[in-house]
Amino acid sequence: DGGITQSPKYLFRKEGQNVTLSCEQNLNHDAMYWYRQDPGQGLRLIYYSQIVNDFQKGDIAEGYSVSREKKESFPLTVTSAQKNPTAFYLCASSSQGAGEQFFGPGTRLTVL
Amino acid sequence: SQQGEEDPQALSIQEGENATMNCSYKTSINNLQWYRQNSGRGLVHLILIRSNEREKHSGRLRVTLDTSKKSSSLLITASRAADTASYFCATAPYGGAQKLVFGQGTRLTINP
């Protein structure tokens, strides 16, 4: 059963805490992406990775960090430096960077 | 950076009617893609049209691309209640990094 999974579905964070969002894919895709979506808005690119052990900043990378140690996994850490982290976070993968992207179900992060 | 701009921001029609959404962008592209998002879920890819194509069909979907006007339209024919969702266009910039740039989306409501 191929696909892309994200966990947890809901996440609550206290101010000043770092949290890590998980993203796993078994589609054998080289490229993976993290997006942030605010209510009623489009997607904004946080980080992306086109190959293992390499990643690039997107449009809103400040306050976030990622790693790409395995092809299947692309975790996102929301650090305490991110001033307004409450949002819906979406992970995606694709076999080629400019092609169709497959999305996970998302993680809704709320800062208490 | 948000390249795509969808129009209208919201659209409400009766079941059975056709729905048309438009997308404008600013720079040259390799391709343009349309995605659907049901509330609180991940995005689902609908259709990809390359820069050298003018029209593409998939079931009840028809997409047009006018590169001279830097615009695209998505037509959903014979709409159904299940088509209620947000629709996003995404562009793959020509010569740029292997990533997509998403618009703000059109919220489509199909009334029974």
PDB file of C-alpha atoms in Angstrom:
ATOM      1  CA  ASP A   1       0.000   0.000   0.000  1.00  0.00           C
ATOM      2  CA  GLY A   2       2.099   2.894  -1.287  1.00  0.00           C
ATOM      3  CA  GLY A   3       1.727   6.401  -0.017  1.00  0.00           C
ATOM      4  CA  ILE A   4       2.942   9.213   2.150  1.00  0.00           C
ATOM      5  CA  THR A   5       2.187   9.413   5.844  1.00  0.00           C
ATOM      6  CA  GLN A   6       2.463  12.167   8.400  1.00  0.00           C
ATOM      7  CA  SER A   7       2.324  11.969  12.163  1.00  0.00           C
ATOM      8  CA  PRO A   8       0.909  13.038  14.429  1.00  0.00           C
ATOM      9  CA  LYS A   9      -2.370  14.326  12.986  1.00  0.00           C
ATOM     10  CA  TYR A  10      -2.707  16.895  15.764  1.00  0.00           C
ATOM     11  CA  LEU A  11       0.115  18.371  17.812  1.00  0.00           C
ATOM     12  CA  PHE A  12       0.065  20.840  20.659  1.00  0.00           C
ATOM     13  CA  ARG A  13       3.148  22.745  21.683  1.00  0.00           C
ATOM     14  CA  LYS A  14       3.927  25.087  24.520  1.00  0.00           C
ATOM     15  CA  GLU A  15       5.735  28.274  23.704  1.00  0.00           C
ATOM     16  CA  GLY A  16       9.503  27.813  23.747  1.00  0.00           C
ATOM     17  CA  GLN A  17       9.394  24.134  22.834  1.00  0.00           C
ATOM     18  CA  ASN A  18      10.788  22.483  19.744  1.00  0.00           C
ATOM     19  CA  VAL A  19       8.593  19.876  18.066  1.00  0.00           C
ATOM     20  CA  THR A  20       9.284  17.446  15.237  1.00  0.00           C
ATOM     21  CA  LEU A  21       6.757  16.468  12.585  1.00  0.00           C
ATOM     22  CA  SER A  22       7.221  13.147  10.864  1.00  0.00           C
ATOM     23  CA  CYS A  23       6.900  12.485   7.134  1.00  0.00           C
ATOM     24  CA  GLU A  24       7.472   9.072   5.568  1.00  0.00           C
ATOM     25  CA  GLN A  25       6.965   7.869   1.999  1.00  0.00           C
ATOM     26  CA  ASN A  26       7.255   4.429   0.399  1.00  0.00           C
ATOM     27  CA  LEU A  27       6.837   5.653  -3.173  1.00  0.00           C
ATOM     28  CA  ASN A  28      10.594   5.570  -3.859  1.00  0.00           C
ATOM     29  CA  HIS A  29      10.491   9.290  -4.646  1.00  0.00           C
ATOM     30  CA  ASP A  30      13.682  11.307  -4.651  1.00  0.00           C
ATOM     31  CA  ALA A  31      12.120  14.698  -3.915  1.00  0.00           C
ATOM     32  CA  MET A  32      10.288  15.667  -0.722  1.00  0.00           C
ATOM     33  CA  TYR A  33       8.739  18.942   0.415  1.00  0.00           C
ATOM     34  CA  TRP A  34       7.317  20.677   3.476  1.00  0.00           C
ATOM     35  CA  TYR A  35       4.595  23.301   3.172  1.00  0.00           C
ATOM     36  CA  ARG A  36       2.776  25.493   5.639  1.00  0.00           C
ATOM     37  CA  GLN A  37      -0.872  26.396   5.135  1.00  0.00           C
ATOM     38  CA  ASP A  38      -2.649  29.081   7.143  1.00  0.00           C
ATOM     39  CA  PRO A  39      -6.478  29.252   7.283  1.00  0.00           C
ATOM     40  CA  GLY A  40      -8.005  30.145   3.926  1.00  0.00           C
ATOM     41  CA  GLN A  41      -4.595  30.468   2.319  1.00  0.00           C
ATOM     42  CA  GLY A  42      -2.457  28.653  -0.191  1.00  0.00           C
ATOM     43  CA  LEU A  43       0.667  26.609   0.478  1.00  0.00           C
ATOM     44  CA  ARG A  44       3.997  28.191   1.278  1.00  0.00           C
ATOM     45  CA  LEU A  45       7.196  26.185   0.830  1.00  0.00           C
ATOM     46  CA  ILE A  46       9.330  25.742   3.953  1.00  0.00           C
ATOM     47  CA  TYR A  47      12.078  23.328   2.834  1.00  0.00           C
ATOM     48  CA  TYR A  48      12.592  20.835   0.068  1.00  0.00           C
ATOM     49  CA  SER A  49      15.005  18.029  -0.688  1.00  0.00           C
ATOM     50  CA  GLN A  50      15.775  16.580  -4.088  1.00  0.00           C
ATOM     51  CA  ILE A  51      18.134  13.876  -2.885  1.00  0.00           C
ATOM     52  CA  VAL A  52      19.280  12.199   0.303  1.00  0.00           C
ATOM     53  CA  ASN A  53      21.604  14.283   2.477  1.00  0.00           C
ATOM     54  CA  ASP A  54      20.745  17.487   0.641  1.00  0.00           C
ATOM     55  CA  PHE A  55      18.000  20.063   1.171  1.00  0.00           C
ATOM     56  CA  GLN A  56      17.252  23.682   0.315  1.00  0.00           C
ATOM     57  CA  LYS A  57      15.388  26.506   2.012  1.00  0.00           C
ATOM     58  CA  GLY A  58      12.020  27.471   0.637  1.00  0.00           C
ATOM     59  CA  ASP A  59      10.265  30.794   0.994  1.00  0.00           C
ATOM     60  CA  ILE A  60       9.659  30.675   4.766  1.00  0.00           C
ATOM     61  CA  ALA A  61      12.485  28.585   6.253  1.00  0.00           C
ATOM     62  CA  GLU A  62      13.197  30.806   9.283  1.00  0.00           C
ATOM     63  CA  GLY A  63      12.424  29.005  12.527  1.00  0.00           C
ATOM     64  CA  TYR A  64      12.331  25.560  10.912  1.00  0.00           C
ATOM     65  CA  SER A  65      14.916  22.838  10.339  1.00  0.00           C
ATOM     66  CA  VAL A  66      14.933  19.544   8.419  1.00  0.00           C
ATOM     67  CA  SER A  67      17.088  16.492   7.790  1.00  0.00           C
ATOM     68  CA  ARG A  68      17.156  13.967   4.971  1.00  0.00           C
ATOM     69  CA  GLU A  69      19.205  11.011   6.191  1.00  0.00           C
ATOM     70  CA  LYS A  70      17.030   8.422   4.442  1.00  0.00           C
ATOM     71  CA  LYS A  71      15.195   8.532   1.141  1.00  0.00           C
ATOM     72  CA  GLU A  72      11.925   7.600   2.823  1.00  0.00           C
ATOM     73  CA  SER A  73      11.987  10.174   5.607  1.00  0.00           C
ATOM     74  CA  PHE A  74      11.985  13.973   5.780  1.00  0.00           C
ATOM     75  CA  PRO A  75      11.237  15.178   9.327  1.00  0.00           C
ATOM     76  CA  LEU A  76      10.515  18.841  10.042  1.00  0.00           C
ATOM     77  CA  THR A  77      11.431  20.484  13.338  1.00  0.00           C
ATOM     78  CA  VAL A  78       9.559  23.602  14.343  1.00  0.00           C
ATOM     79  CA  THR A  79      11.905  25.459  16.655  1.00  0.00           C
ATOM     80  CA  SER A  80      11.169  28.006  19.353  1.00  0.00           C
ATOM     81  CA  ALA A  81      12.517  30.640  16.952  1.00  0.00           C
ATOM     82  CA  GLN A  82       9.367  30.284  14.834  1.00  0.00           C
ATOM     83  CA  LYS A  83       7.226  33.099  16.214  1.00  0.00           C
ATOM     84  CA  ASN A  84       3.860  32.023  14.855  1.00  0.00           C
ATOM     85  CA  PRO A  85       3.940  28.260  14.331  1.00  0.00           C
ATOM     86  CA  THR A  86       0.203  27.519  14.621  1.00  0.00           C
ATOM     87  CA  ALA A  87      -0.721  26.203  11.167  1.00  0.00           C
ATOM     88  CA  PHE A  88      -1.474  23.143   9.063  1.00  0.00           C
ATOM     89  CA  TYR A  89       1.710  21.455   7.823  1.00  0.00           C
ATOM     90  CA  LEU A  90       1.749  19.365   4.673  1.00  0.00           C
ATOM     91  CA  CYS A  91       4.461  17.053   3.414  1.00  0.00           C
ATOM     92  CA  ALA A  92       4.701  15.981  -0.216  1.00  0.00           C
ATOM     93  CA  SER A  93       6.924  13.877  -2.447  1.00  0.00           C
ATOM     94  CA  SER A  94       7.499  13.536  -6.157  1.00  0.00           C
ATOM     95  CA  SER A  95       9.540  11.394  -8.512  1.00  0.00           C
ATOM     96  CA  GLN A  96      10.760  14.508 -10.269  1.00  0.00           C
ATOM     97  CA  GLY A  97      10.896  18.014  -8.870  1.00  0.00           C
ATOM     98  CA  ALA A  98       8.613  19.744 -11.358  1.00  0.00           C
ATOM     99  CA  GLY A  99       6.132  16.908 -11.689  1.00  0.00           C
ATOM    100  CA  GLU A 100       3.074  15.714  -9.829  1.00  0.00           C
ATOM    101  CA  GLN A 101       3.359  15.871  -6.063  1.00  0.00           C
ATOM    102  CA  PHE A 102       1.772  13.382  -3.696  1.00  0.00           C
ATOM    103  CA  PHE A 103       0.624  14.817  -0.383  1.00  0.00           C
ATOM    104  CA  GLY A 104       0.317  13.398   3.086  1.00  0.00           C
ATOM    105  CA  PRO A 105      -2.786  14.014   5.242  1.00  0.00           C
ATOM    106  CA  GLY A 106      -1.185  16.874   7.146  1.00  0.00           C
ATOM    107  CA  THR A 107      -0.356  17.743  10.755  1.00  0.00           C
ATOM    108  CA  ARG A 108      -2.231  20.513  12.536  1.00  0.00           C
ATOM    109  CA  LEU A 109       0.088  22.238  14.997  1.00  0.00           C
ATOM    110  CA  THR A 110      -1.307  24.455  17.723  1.00  0.00           C
ATOM    111  CA  VAL A 111       0.773  26.511  20.117  1.00  0.00           C
ATOM    112  CA  LEU A 112      -0.783  26.827  23.546  1.00  0.00           C
TER     113      LEU A 112
ATOM    114  CA  SER B   1       6.580  33.951  -3.192  1.00  0.00           C
ATOM    115  CA  GLN B   2       3.069  33.307  -4.508  1.00  0.00           C
ATOM    116  CA  GLN B   3       3.127  33.214  -8.278  1.00  0.00           C
ATOM    117  CA  GLY B   4      -0.338  31.927  -9.002  1.00  0.00           C
ATOM    118  CA  GLU B   5      -3.443  33.939  -8.317  1.00  0.00           C
ATOM    119  CA  GLU B   6      -6.782  32.205  -8.525  1.00  0.00           C
ATOM    120  CA  ASP B   7     -10.003  33.877  -9.463  1.00  0.00           C
ATOM    121  CA  PRO B   8     -12.581  33.876  -8.028  1.00  0.00           C
ATOM    122  CA  GLN B   9     -11.561  33.340  -4.407  1.00  0.00           C
ATOM    123  CA  ALA B  10     -14.910  31.641  -3.775  1.00  0.00           C
ATOM    124  CA  LEU B  11     -17.544  30.191  -6.079  1.00  0.00           C
ATOM    125  CA  SER B  12     -20.953  28.758  -5.212  1.00  0.00           C
ATOM    126  CA  ILE B  13     -23.079  27.009  -7.841  1.00  0.00           C
ATOM    127  CA  GLN B  14     -25.938  24.524  -8.110  1.00  0.00           C
ATOM    128  CA  GLU B  15     -25.321  20.842  -8.645  1.00  0.00           C
ATOM    129  CA  GLY B  16     -25.231  20.015 -12.331  1.00  0.00           C
ATOM    130  CA  GLU B  17     -23.865  23.411 -13.371  1.00  0.00           C
ATOM    131  CA  ASN B  18     -20.370  23.929 -14.719  1.00  0.00           C
ATOM    132  CA  ALA B  19     -17.674  25.573 -12.585  1.00  0.00           C
ATOM    133  CA  THR B  20     -14.828  27.606 -14.027  1.00  0.00           C
ATOM    134  CA  MET B  21     -11.786  28.731 -12.071  1.00  0.00           C
ATOM    135  CA  ASN B  22      -8.939  30.838 -13.374  1.00  0.00           C
ATOM    136  CA  CYS B  23      -5.266  31.088 -12.505  1.00  0.00           C
ATOM    137  CA  SER B  24      -2.783  33.774 -13.499  1.00  0.00           C
ATOM    138  CA  TYR B  25       0.973  33.620 -13.031  1.00  0.00           C
ATOM    139  CA  LYS B  26       3.915  35.914 -13.533  1.00  0.00           C
ATOM    140  CA  THR B  27       6.938  34.075 -14.922  1.00  0.00           C
ATOM    141  CA  SER B  28       7.635  31.511 -17.633  1.00  0.00           C
ATOM    142  CA  ILE B  29       6.756  27.971 -16.664  1.00  0.00           C
ATOM    143  CA  ASN B  30       7.601  24.363 -17.464  1.00  0.00           C
ATOM    144  CA  ASN B  31       4.135  23.184 -16.510  1.00  0.00           C
ATOM    145  CA  LEU B  32       1.038  24.142 -14.561  1.00  0.00           C
ATOM    146  CA  GLN B  33      -0.844  21.794 -12.288  1.00  0.00           C
ATOM    147  CA  TRP B  34      -4.239  21.808 -10.583  1.00  0.00           C
ATOM    148  CA  TYR B  35      -4.872  20.260  -7.191  1.00  0.00           C
ATOM    149  CA  ARG B  36      -7.978  19.712  -5.048  1.00  0.00           C
ATOM    150  CA  GLN B  37      -8.100  19.933  -1.265  1.00  0.00           C
ATOM    151  CA  ASN B  38     -10.998  18.779   0.840  1.00  0.00           C
ATOM    152  CA  SER B  39     -11.334  20.577   4.144  1.00  0.00           C
ATOM    153  CA  GLY B  40      -8.576  19.648   6.578  1.00  0.00           C
ATOM    154  CA  ARG B  41      -6.984  17.136   4.217  1.00  0.00           C
ATOM    155  CA  GLY B  42      -3.947  16.877   1.990  1.00  0.00           C
ATOM    156  CA  LEU B  43      -3.955  17.970  -1.647  1.00  0.00           C
ATOM    157  CA  VAL B  44      -4.818  15.624  -4.486  1.00  0.00           C
ATOM    158  CA  HIS B  45      -3.318  16.086  -7.934  1.00  0.00           C
ATOM    159  CA  LEU B  46      -5.893  16.557 -10.691  1.00  0.00           C
ATOM    160  CA  ILE B  47      -4.107  17.389 -13.910  1.00  0.00           C
ATOM    161  CA  LEU B  48      -0.791  18.645 -15.301  1.00  0.00           C
ATOM    162  CA  ILE B  49      -0.508  20.701 -18.484  1.00  0.00           C
ATOM    163  CA  ARG B  50       2.874  21.393 -20.062  1.00  0.00           C
ATOM    164  CA  SER B  51       3.902  24.776 -21.409  1.00  0.00           C
ATOM    165  CA  ASN B  52       3.635  23.542 -25.016  1.00  0.00           C
ATOM    166  CA  GLU B  53       0.082  22.271 -24.540  1.00  0.00           C
ATOM    167  CA  ARG B  54      -3.050  24.397 -24.866  1.00  0.00           C
ATOM    168  CA  GLU B  55      -5.791  22.137 -23.590  1.00  0.00           C
ATOM    169  CA  LYS B  56      -6.091  18.928 -21.647  1.00  0.00           C
ATOM    170  CA  HIS B  57      -9.034  16.782 -20.529  1.00  0.00           C
ATOM    171  CA  SER B  58      -9.487  14.298 -17.730  1.00  0.00           C
ATOM    172  CA  GLY B  59     -12.990  12.977 -17.146  1.00  0.00           C
ATOM    173  CA  ARG B  60     -15.183  15.963 -16.257  1.00  0.00           C
ATOM    174  CA  LEU B  61     -12.147  18.264 -16.032  1.00  0.00           C
ATOM    175  CA  ARG B  62     -10.930  20.527 -18.805  1.00  0.00           C
ATOM    176  CA  VAL B  63      -7.823  22.651 -18.387  1.00  0.00           C
ATOM    177  CA  THR B  64      -6.626  25.332 -20.774  1.00  0.00           C
ATOM    178  CA  LEU B  65      -3.317  27.149 -20.795  1.00  0.00           C
ATOM    179  CA  ASP B  66      -2.533  30.444 -22.517  1.00  0.00           C
ATOM    180  CA  THR B  67       1.180  31.142 -22.077  1.00  0.00           C
ATOM    181  CA  SER B  68       0.928  34.482 -23.907  1.00  0.00           C
ATOM    182  CA  LYS B  69      -1.484  35.709 -21.230  1.00  0.00           C
ATOM    183  CA  LYS B  70       0.152  33.684 -18.475  1.00  0.00           C
ATOM    184  CA  SER B  71      -3.166  32.220 -17.462  1.00  0.00           C
ATOM    185  CA  SER B  72      -4.964  28.914 -17.089  1.00  0.00           C
ATOM    186  CA  SER B  73      -8.523  27.845 -16.451  1.00  0.00           C
ATOM    187  CA  LEU B  74     -10.041  24.756 -14.881  1.00  0.00           C
ATOM    188  CA  LEU B  75     -13.537  23.774 -15.961  1.00  0.00           C
ATOM    189  CA  ILE B  76     -15.509  21.174 -14.028  1.00  0.00           C
ATOM    190  CA  THR B  77     -18.555  20.071 -15.987  1.00  0.00           C
ATOM    191  CA  ALA B  78     -21.798  18.680 -14.535  1.00  0.00           C
ATOM    192  CA  SER B  79     -20.726  19.487 -10.981  1.00  0.00           C
ATOM    193  CA  ARG B  80     -21.544  17.181  -8.071  1.00  0.00           C
ATOM    194  CA  ALA B  81     -21.782  17.784  -4.337  1.00  0.00           C
ATOM    195  CA  ALA B  82     -18.559  15.773  -3.950  1.00  0.00           C
ATOM    196  CA  ASP B  83     -16.723  18.423  -5.999  1.00  0.00           C
ATOM    197  CA  THR B  84     -17.040  20.813  -3.049  1.00  0.00           C
ATOM    198  CA  ALA B  85     -13.432  21.606  -2.135  1.00  0.00           C
ATOM    199  CA  SER B  86     -10.660  24.161  -2.579  1.00  0.00           C
ATOM    200  CA  TYR B  87      -8.837  24.124  -5.887  1.00  0.00           C
ATOM    201  CA  PHE B  88      -5.245  25.296  -6.279  1.00  0.00           C
ATOM    202  CA  CYS B  89      -3.103  25.952  -9.298  1.00  0.00           C
ATOM    203  CA  ALA B  90       0.639  25.372  -9.007  1.00  0.00           C
ATOM    204  CA  THR B  91       3.334  26.407 -11.436  1.00  0.00           C
ATOM    205  CA  ALA B  92       6.735  24.883 -12.087  1.00  0.00           C
ATOM    206  CA  PRO B  93       8.890  27.895 -12.997  1.00  0.00           C
ATOM    207  CA  TYR B  94      10.992  27.541 -16.137  1.00  0.00           C
ATOM    208  CA  GLY B  95      14.699  27.174 -15.488  1.00  0.00           C
ATOM    209  CA  GLY B  96      14.258  27.422 -11.774  1.00  0.00           C
ATOM    210  CA  ALA B  97      14.644  25.005  -8.932  1.00  0.00           C
ATOM    211  CA  GLN B  98      12.642  21.813  -9.034  1.00  0.00           C
ATOM    212  CA  LYS B  99       9.690  22.992  -6.975  1.00  0.00           C
ATOM    213  CA  LEU B 100       6.130  24.224  -7.365  1.00  0.00           C
ATOM    214  CA  VAL B 101       4.655  27.599  -6.494  1.00  0.00           C
ATOM    215  CA  PHE B 102       1.039  27.450  -5.317  1.00  0.00           C
ATOM    216  CA  GLY B 103      -1.705  30.026  -5.643  1.00  0.00           C
ATOM    217  CA  GLN B 104      -4.163  31.074  -2.947  1.00  0.00           C
ATOM    218  CA  GLY B 105      -6.921  28.757  -4.154  1.00  0.00           C
ATOM    219  CA  THR B 106     -10.596  28.938  -5.113  1.00  0.00           C
ATOM    220  CA  ARG B 107     -13.141  27.673  -2.626  1.00  0.00           C
ATOM    221  CA  LEU B 108     -15.858  25.860  -4.598  1.00  0.00           C
ATOM    222  CA  THR B 109     -19.218  25.015  -3.044  1.00  0.00           C
ATOM    223  CA  ILE B 110     -21.735  22.850  -4.898  1.00  0.00           C
ATOM    224  CA  ASN B 111     -25.256  23.288  -3.596  1.00  0.00           C
ATOM    225  CA  PRO B 112     -27.600  20.280  -3.902  1.00  0.00           C
TER     226      PRO B 112
END
